[in-house]
Amino acid sequence: MSKSTQFISLSGLSGILAGIYALLGATYVNFLINNHYGRYITLESKTFKLILLTAFIVLLLSVGTAYILTAKKLKNWVKKFGIQLLEEF
């Protein structure tokens, strides 16, 4: 019994979009830091909470985009080759 060693790679567009999301998030965080009124950014400050929220949003957008585009790529791949995905072993 041989097992398949193939795997599905991520869509190339998902990596590009993840980079764009990261650049937009970094630009926004830079804006937040430059307009922070205090000398330091503390854990309790509104700026810190906005930075964490921005990081979380960028992460969700990147993972969500990768999932959607990879699922779409897999669906097209299955149609092209006519393969059943769930086979009993």
Coordinates of C-alpha atoms in Angstrom, one line a residue:
M1 CA 0.0 0.0 0.0
S2 CA 1.6 3.2 -1.1
K3 CA 0.4 6.5 0.2
S4 CA 0.4 9.7 -1.9
T5 CA 3.0 12.2 -1.2
Q6 CA 1.4 15.0 -3.1
F7 CA 0.1 18.1 -1.4
I8 CA -1.8 21.2 -2.4
S9 CA 0.3 24.3 -2.5
L10 CA -1.0 27.7 -1.7
S11 CA -2.2 30.0 -4.4
G12 CA 0.4 32.5 -5.5
L13 CA -2.1 35.3 -5.4
S14 CA -2.8 34.6 -1.7
G15 CA 0.9 35.3 -0.9
I16 CA 0.8 38.6 -2.9
L17 CA -2.4 39.6 -1.1
A18 CA -1.0 38.7 2.3
G19 CA 1.9 41.0 1.5
I20 CA -0.4 43.8 0.5
Y21 CA -2.4 43.4 3.7
A22 CA 0.8 43.4 5.7
L23 CA 2.0 46.6 4.0
L24 CA -1.3 48.3 4.6
G25 CA -1.3 47.2 8.3
A26 CA 2.3 48.4 8.8
T27 CA 1.4 51.8 7.2
Y28 CA -1.5 52.2 9.6
V29 CA 0.5 51.2 12.6
N30 CA 3.2 53.7 11.6
F31 CA 0.5 56.4 11.4
L32 CA -0.7 55.3 14.9
I33 CA 2.8 55.5 16.4
N34 CA 3.6 58.8 14.8
N35 CA 0.4 60.4 16.2
H36 CA 0.7 58.9 19.6
Y37 CA 0.4 61.7 22.2
G38 CA 2.6 60.2 24.9
R39 CA 6.3 59.4 25.1
Y40 CA 5.8 55.6 25.5
I41 CA 3.2 53.2 24.3
T42 CA 2.0 51.2 27.3
L43 CA -0.1 48.0 27.4
E44 CA -3.1 50.0 28.6
S45 CA -2.9 52.7 25.9
K46 CA -5.5 52.9 23.2
T47 CA -2.6 53.0 20.6
F48 CA -1.4 49.6 21.8
K49 CA -4.9 48.1 21.6
L50 CA -5.3 49.5 18.0
I51 CA -1.9 48.0 17.0
L52 CA -3.0 44.6 18.3
L53 CA -6.3 44.9 16.5
T54 CA -4.6 45.8 13.3
A55 CA -2.3 42.7 13.6
F56 CA -5.3 40.5 14.3
I57 CA -7.2 41.8 11.3
V58 CA -4.1 41.4 9.0
L59 CA -3.8 37.8 10.2
L60 CA -7.4 37.0 9.6
L61 CA -7.4 38.6 6.2
S62 CA -4.3 36.7 5.2
V63 CA -5.4 33.3 6.4
G64 CA -8.9 33.8 5.1
T65 CA -7.6 34.8 1.6
A66 CA -5.2 31.9 1.5
Y67 CA -8.0 29.5 2.5
I68 CA -10.5 30.8 -0.1
L69 CA -8.0 31.0 -3.0
T70 CA -6.5 27.6 -2.2
A71 CA -9.9 26.0 -1.9
K72 CA -10.8 27.5 -5.3
K73 CA -7.5 26.2 -6.8
L74 CA -8.3 22.7 -5.4
K75 CA -11.8 22.7 -6.8
N76 CA -10.4 23.6 -10.2
W77 CA -7.7 21.0 -9.9
V78 CA -10.2 18.3 -9.0
K79 CA -12.4 19.2 -12.0
K80 CA -9.5 19.2 -14.3
F81 CA -8.2 15.7 -13.2
G82 CA -11.5 14.2 -12.2
I83 CA -10.3 12.9 -8.9
Q84 CA -12.3 11.9 -5.8
L85 CA -10.9 13.5 -2.7
L86 CA -12.3 11.2 -0.1
E87 CA -11.4 7.7 -0.8
E88 CA -11.6 5.0 1.9
F89 CA -8.3 3.3 2.7

